[in-house]
Short mmCIF file of C-alpha atoms and ligand atoms in Angstrom, two decimals:
data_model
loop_
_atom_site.label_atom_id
_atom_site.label_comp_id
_atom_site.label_asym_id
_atom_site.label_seq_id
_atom_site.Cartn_x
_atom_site.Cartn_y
_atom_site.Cartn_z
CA UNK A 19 -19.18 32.89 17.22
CA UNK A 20 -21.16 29.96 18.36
CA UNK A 21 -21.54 27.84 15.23
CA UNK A 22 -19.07 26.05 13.51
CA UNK A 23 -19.47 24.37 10.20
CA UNK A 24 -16.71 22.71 7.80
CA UNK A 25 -17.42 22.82 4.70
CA UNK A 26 -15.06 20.18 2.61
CA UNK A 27 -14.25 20.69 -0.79
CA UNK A 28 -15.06 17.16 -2.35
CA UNK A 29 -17.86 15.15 -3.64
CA UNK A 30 -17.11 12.01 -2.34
CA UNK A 31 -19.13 10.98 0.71
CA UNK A 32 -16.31 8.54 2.10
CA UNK A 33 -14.34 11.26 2.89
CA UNK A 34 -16.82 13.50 4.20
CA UNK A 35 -17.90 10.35 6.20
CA UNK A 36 -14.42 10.30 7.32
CA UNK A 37 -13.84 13.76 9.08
CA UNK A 38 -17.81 13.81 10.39
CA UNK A 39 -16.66 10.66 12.18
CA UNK A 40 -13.80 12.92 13.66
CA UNK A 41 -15.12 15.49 14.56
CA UNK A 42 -18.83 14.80 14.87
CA UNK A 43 -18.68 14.36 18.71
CA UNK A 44 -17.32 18.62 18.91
CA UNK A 45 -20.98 19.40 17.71
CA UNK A 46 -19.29 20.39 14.51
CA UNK A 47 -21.69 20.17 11.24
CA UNK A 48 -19.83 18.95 8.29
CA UNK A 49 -20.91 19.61 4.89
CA UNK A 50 -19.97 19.02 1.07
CA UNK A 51 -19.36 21.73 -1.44
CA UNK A 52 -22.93 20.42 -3.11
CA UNK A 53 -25.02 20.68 0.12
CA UNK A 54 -23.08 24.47 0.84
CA UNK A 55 -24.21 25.24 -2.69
CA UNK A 56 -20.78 26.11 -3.69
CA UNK A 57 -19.79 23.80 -6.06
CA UNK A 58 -16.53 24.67 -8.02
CA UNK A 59 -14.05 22.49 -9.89
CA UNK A 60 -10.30 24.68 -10.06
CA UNK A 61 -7.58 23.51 -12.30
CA UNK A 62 -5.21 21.69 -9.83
CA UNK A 63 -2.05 23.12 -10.76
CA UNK A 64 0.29 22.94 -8.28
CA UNK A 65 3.24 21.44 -7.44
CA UNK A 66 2.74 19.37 -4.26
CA UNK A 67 -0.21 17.56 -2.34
CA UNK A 68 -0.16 20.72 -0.16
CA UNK A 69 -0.21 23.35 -3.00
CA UNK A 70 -3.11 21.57 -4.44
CA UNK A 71 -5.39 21.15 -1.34
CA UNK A 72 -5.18 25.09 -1.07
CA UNK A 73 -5.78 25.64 -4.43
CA UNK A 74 -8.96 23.55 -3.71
CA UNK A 75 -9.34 25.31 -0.20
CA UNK A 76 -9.30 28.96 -1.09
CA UNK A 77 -11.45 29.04 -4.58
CA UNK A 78 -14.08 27.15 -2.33
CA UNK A 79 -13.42 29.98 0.18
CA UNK A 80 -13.87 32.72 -2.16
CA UNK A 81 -17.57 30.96 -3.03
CA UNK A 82 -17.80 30.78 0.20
CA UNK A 83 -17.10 34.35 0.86
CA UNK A 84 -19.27 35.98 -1.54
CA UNK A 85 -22.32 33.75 -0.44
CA UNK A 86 -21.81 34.84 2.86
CA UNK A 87 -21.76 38.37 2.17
CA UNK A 88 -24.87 37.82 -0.49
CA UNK A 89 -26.86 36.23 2.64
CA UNK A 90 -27.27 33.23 0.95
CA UNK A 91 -25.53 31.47 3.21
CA UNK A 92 -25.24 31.58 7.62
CA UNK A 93 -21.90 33.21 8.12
CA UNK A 94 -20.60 35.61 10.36
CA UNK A 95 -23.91 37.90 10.88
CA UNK A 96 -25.72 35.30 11.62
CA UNK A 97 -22.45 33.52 14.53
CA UNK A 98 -21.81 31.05 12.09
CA UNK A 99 -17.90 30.09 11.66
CA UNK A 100 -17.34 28.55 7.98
CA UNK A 101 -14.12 26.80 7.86
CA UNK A 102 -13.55 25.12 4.28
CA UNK A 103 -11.26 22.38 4.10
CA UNK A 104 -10.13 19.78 0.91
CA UNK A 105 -7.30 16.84 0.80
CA UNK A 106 -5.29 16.08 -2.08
CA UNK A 107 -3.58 12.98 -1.77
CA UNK A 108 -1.66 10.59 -3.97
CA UNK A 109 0.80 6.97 -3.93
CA UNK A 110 4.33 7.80 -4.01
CA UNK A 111 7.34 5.09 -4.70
CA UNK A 112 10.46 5.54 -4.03
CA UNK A 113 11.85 3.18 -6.50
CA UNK A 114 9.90 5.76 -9.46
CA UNK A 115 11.37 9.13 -7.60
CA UNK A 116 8.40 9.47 -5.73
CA UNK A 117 6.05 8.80 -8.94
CA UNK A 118 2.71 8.88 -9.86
CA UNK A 119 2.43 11.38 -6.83
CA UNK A 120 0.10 14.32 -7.34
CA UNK A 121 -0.66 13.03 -10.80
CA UNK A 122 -1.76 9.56 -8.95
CA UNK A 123 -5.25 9.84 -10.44
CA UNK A 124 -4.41 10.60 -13.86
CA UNK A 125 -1.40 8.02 -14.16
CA UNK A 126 -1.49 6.24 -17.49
CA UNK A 127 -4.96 8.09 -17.99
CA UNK A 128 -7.61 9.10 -15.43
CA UNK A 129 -10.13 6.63 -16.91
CA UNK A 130 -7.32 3.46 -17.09
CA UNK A 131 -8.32 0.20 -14.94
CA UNK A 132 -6.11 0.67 -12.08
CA UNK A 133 -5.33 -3.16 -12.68
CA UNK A 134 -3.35 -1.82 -15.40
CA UNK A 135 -1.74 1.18 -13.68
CA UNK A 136 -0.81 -1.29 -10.79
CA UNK A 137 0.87 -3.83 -12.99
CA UNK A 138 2.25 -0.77 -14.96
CA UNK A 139 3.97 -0.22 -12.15
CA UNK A 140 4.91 -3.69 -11.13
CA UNK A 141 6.81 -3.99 -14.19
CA UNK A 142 8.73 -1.15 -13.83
CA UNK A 143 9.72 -2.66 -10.03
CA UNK A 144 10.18 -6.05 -11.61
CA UNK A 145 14.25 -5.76 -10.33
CA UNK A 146 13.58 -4.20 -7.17
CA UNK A 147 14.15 -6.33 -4.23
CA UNK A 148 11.87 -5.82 -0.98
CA UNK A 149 13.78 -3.37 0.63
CA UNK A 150 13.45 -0.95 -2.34
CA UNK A 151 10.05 -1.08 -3.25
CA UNK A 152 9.18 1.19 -0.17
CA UNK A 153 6.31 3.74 -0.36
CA UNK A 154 3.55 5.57 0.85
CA UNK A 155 0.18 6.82 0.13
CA UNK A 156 0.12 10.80 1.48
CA UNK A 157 -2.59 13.27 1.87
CA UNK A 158 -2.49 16.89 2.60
CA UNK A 159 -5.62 18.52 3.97
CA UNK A 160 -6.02 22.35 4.01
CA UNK A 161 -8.19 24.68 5.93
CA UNK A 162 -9.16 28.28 5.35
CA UNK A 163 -10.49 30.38 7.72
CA UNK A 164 -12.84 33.05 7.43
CA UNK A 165 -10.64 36.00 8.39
CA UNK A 166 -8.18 34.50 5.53
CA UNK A 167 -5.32 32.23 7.28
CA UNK A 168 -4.88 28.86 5.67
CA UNK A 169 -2.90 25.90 7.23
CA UNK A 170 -1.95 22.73 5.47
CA UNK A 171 -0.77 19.71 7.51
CA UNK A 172 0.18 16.17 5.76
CA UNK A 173 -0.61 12.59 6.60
CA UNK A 174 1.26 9.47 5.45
CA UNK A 175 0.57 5.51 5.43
CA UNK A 176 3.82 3.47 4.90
CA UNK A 177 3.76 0.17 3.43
CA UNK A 178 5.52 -1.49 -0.11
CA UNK A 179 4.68 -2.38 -3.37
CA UNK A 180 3.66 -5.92 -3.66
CA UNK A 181 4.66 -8.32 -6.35
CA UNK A 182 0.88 -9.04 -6.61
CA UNK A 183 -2.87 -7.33 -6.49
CA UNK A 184 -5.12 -8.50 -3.48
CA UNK A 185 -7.92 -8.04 -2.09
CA UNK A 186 -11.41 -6.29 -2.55
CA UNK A 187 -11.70 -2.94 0.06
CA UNK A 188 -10.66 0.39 -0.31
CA UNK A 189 -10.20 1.80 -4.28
CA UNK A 190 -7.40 3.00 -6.69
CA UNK A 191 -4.13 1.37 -5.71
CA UNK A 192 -4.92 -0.32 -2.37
CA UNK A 193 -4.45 -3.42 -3.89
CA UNK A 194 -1.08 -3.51 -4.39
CA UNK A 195 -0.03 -1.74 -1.37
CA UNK A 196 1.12 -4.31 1.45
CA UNK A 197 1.38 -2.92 5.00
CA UNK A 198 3.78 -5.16 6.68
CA UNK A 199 2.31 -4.84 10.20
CA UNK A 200 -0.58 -6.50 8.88
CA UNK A 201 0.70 -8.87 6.57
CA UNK A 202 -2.09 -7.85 3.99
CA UNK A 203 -2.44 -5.24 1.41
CA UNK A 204 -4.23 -2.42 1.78
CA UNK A 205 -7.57 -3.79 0.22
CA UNK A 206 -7.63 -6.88 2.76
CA UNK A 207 -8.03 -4.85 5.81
CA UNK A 208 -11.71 -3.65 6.48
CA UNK A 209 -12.16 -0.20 6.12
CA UNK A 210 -12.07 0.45 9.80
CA UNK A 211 -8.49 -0.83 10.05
CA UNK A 212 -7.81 1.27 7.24
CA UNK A 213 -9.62 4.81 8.84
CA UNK A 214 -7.73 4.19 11.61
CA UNK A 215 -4.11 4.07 9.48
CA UNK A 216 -4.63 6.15 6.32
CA UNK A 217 -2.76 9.08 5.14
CA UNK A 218 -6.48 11.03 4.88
CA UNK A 219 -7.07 9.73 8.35
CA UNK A 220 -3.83 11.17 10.16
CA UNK A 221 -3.84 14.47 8.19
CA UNK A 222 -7.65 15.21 9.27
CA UNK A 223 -6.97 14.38 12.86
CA UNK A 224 -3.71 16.36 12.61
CA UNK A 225 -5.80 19.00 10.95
CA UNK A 226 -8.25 19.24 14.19
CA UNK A 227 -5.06 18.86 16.94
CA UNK A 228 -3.96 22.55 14.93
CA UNK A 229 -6.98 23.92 14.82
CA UNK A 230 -7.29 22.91 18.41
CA UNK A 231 -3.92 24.95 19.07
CA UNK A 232 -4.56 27.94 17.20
CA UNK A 233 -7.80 27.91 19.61
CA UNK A 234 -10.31 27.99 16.39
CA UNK A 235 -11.95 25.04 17.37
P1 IMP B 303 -7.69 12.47 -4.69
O1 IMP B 303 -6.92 13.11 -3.61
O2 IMP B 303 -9.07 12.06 -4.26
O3 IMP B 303 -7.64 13.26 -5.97
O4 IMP B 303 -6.99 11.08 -5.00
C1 IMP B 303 -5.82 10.98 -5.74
C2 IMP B 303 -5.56 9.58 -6.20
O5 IMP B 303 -4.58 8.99 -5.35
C3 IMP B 303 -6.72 8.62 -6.19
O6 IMP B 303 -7.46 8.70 -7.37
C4 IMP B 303 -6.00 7.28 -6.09
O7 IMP B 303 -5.49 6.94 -7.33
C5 IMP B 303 -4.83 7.62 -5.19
N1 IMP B 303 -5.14 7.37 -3.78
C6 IMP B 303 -5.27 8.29 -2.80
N2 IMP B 303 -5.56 7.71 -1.63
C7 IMP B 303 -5.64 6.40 -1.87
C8 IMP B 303 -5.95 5.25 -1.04
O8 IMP B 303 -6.23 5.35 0.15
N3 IMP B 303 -5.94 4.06 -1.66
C9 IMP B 303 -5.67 3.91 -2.97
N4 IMP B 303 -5.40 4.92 -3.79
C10 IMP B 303 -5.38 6.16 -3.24
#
């Protein structure tokens, strides 16, 4: 085939800013679900980051699918490859048993201040010394190809939880989240420093480097 597009199951343009930026320079088009005209919302049910970014993954696929063989969309006829891929990721502590995890978003209610989820949190870690209050924000990004094989690979960013919020980048819990190699949180480091660190980050270039081995790209 001599096209390839990816076609990434979100709405948010940071991320698809994110893997374009990766992969832009292999001639690769990158596209949202909205701009493929296969918008679809599934139920996230699963168990892990990984379960849930192929939950994602494949009901985009099946969109996907069905548009190709419609002809509303370029697909194979027409030597265009459509890979779809999605990322679930989420902030897990050690300290809380690997908690909020997948259910990072909706932790003490999807539409709380994440001040409040962060000093929810705090609290709970208020007799945890340093060396306990370990943990990582991880991602999981999932691809599905168009003759049906799926791969999942993971990404992680390792820092701690701070005893205090700081700093204005990034969104959701960076503020808390100190990286000691940098001797800031999360929010202080521009978001350069962060693309080149982050859990979304590593799993999309270690997303490509598979793709890259199993010769599809
Ligand atoms: P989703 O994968 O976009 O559904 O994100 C899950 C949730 O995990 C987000 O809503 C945030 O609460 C949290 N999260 C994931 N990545 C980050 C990050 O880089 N910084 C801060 N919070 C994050």
């Amino acid at each position: 085939m001599s096209r390839t597009r990816i076609i990434f199951a979100t709405g948010n343009a940071g991320k698809v800013r994110e893997i374009k930026d990766i992969v832009g320079h292999m001639g690769i088009e990158v596209l949202t679900m909205r701009e493929a005209g296969v918008e679809t919302d599934p139920l996230e049910d699963g168990t892990s980051f990984e379960e849930n970014a192929l939950i994602k993954a494949r009901s985009v696929a099946a969109l996907v699918r069905k548009a190709e063989e419609e002809g509303r969309m370029e697909g194979p006829g027409q030597g265009v490859m459509n890979i779809v891929m999605s990322d679930d990721s989420g902030l897990v502590v050690d300290a809380l048993g690997g908690a909020p995890g997948i259910y990072s978003a909706r932790f003490q209610g999807r539409d709380t201040d994440y001040r409040v989820k962060m000093n929810y949190i705090m609290d709970q870690l208020r007799d945890v010394p340093w060396e306990g209050r370990t943990a990582r924000f991880t991602a999981a990004v999932a691809a599905v190809l168009p003759d049906g094989r799926a791969f999942t690979v993971l990404g992680h960013m390792e820092g701690h939880i701070g005893y205090e919020i700081a700093g204005e980048n990034g969104f959701g819990y960076d503020p808390f989240f100190y990286l000691p190699q940098y001797g800031k949180t999360s929010a202080e480091i521009s978001p350069e420093e962060k693309n080149a660190i982050s859990h979304r980050g590593r799993a999309l270039r270690a997303m490509v480097a598979r793709l890259q081995e199993e010769g599809v790209l």
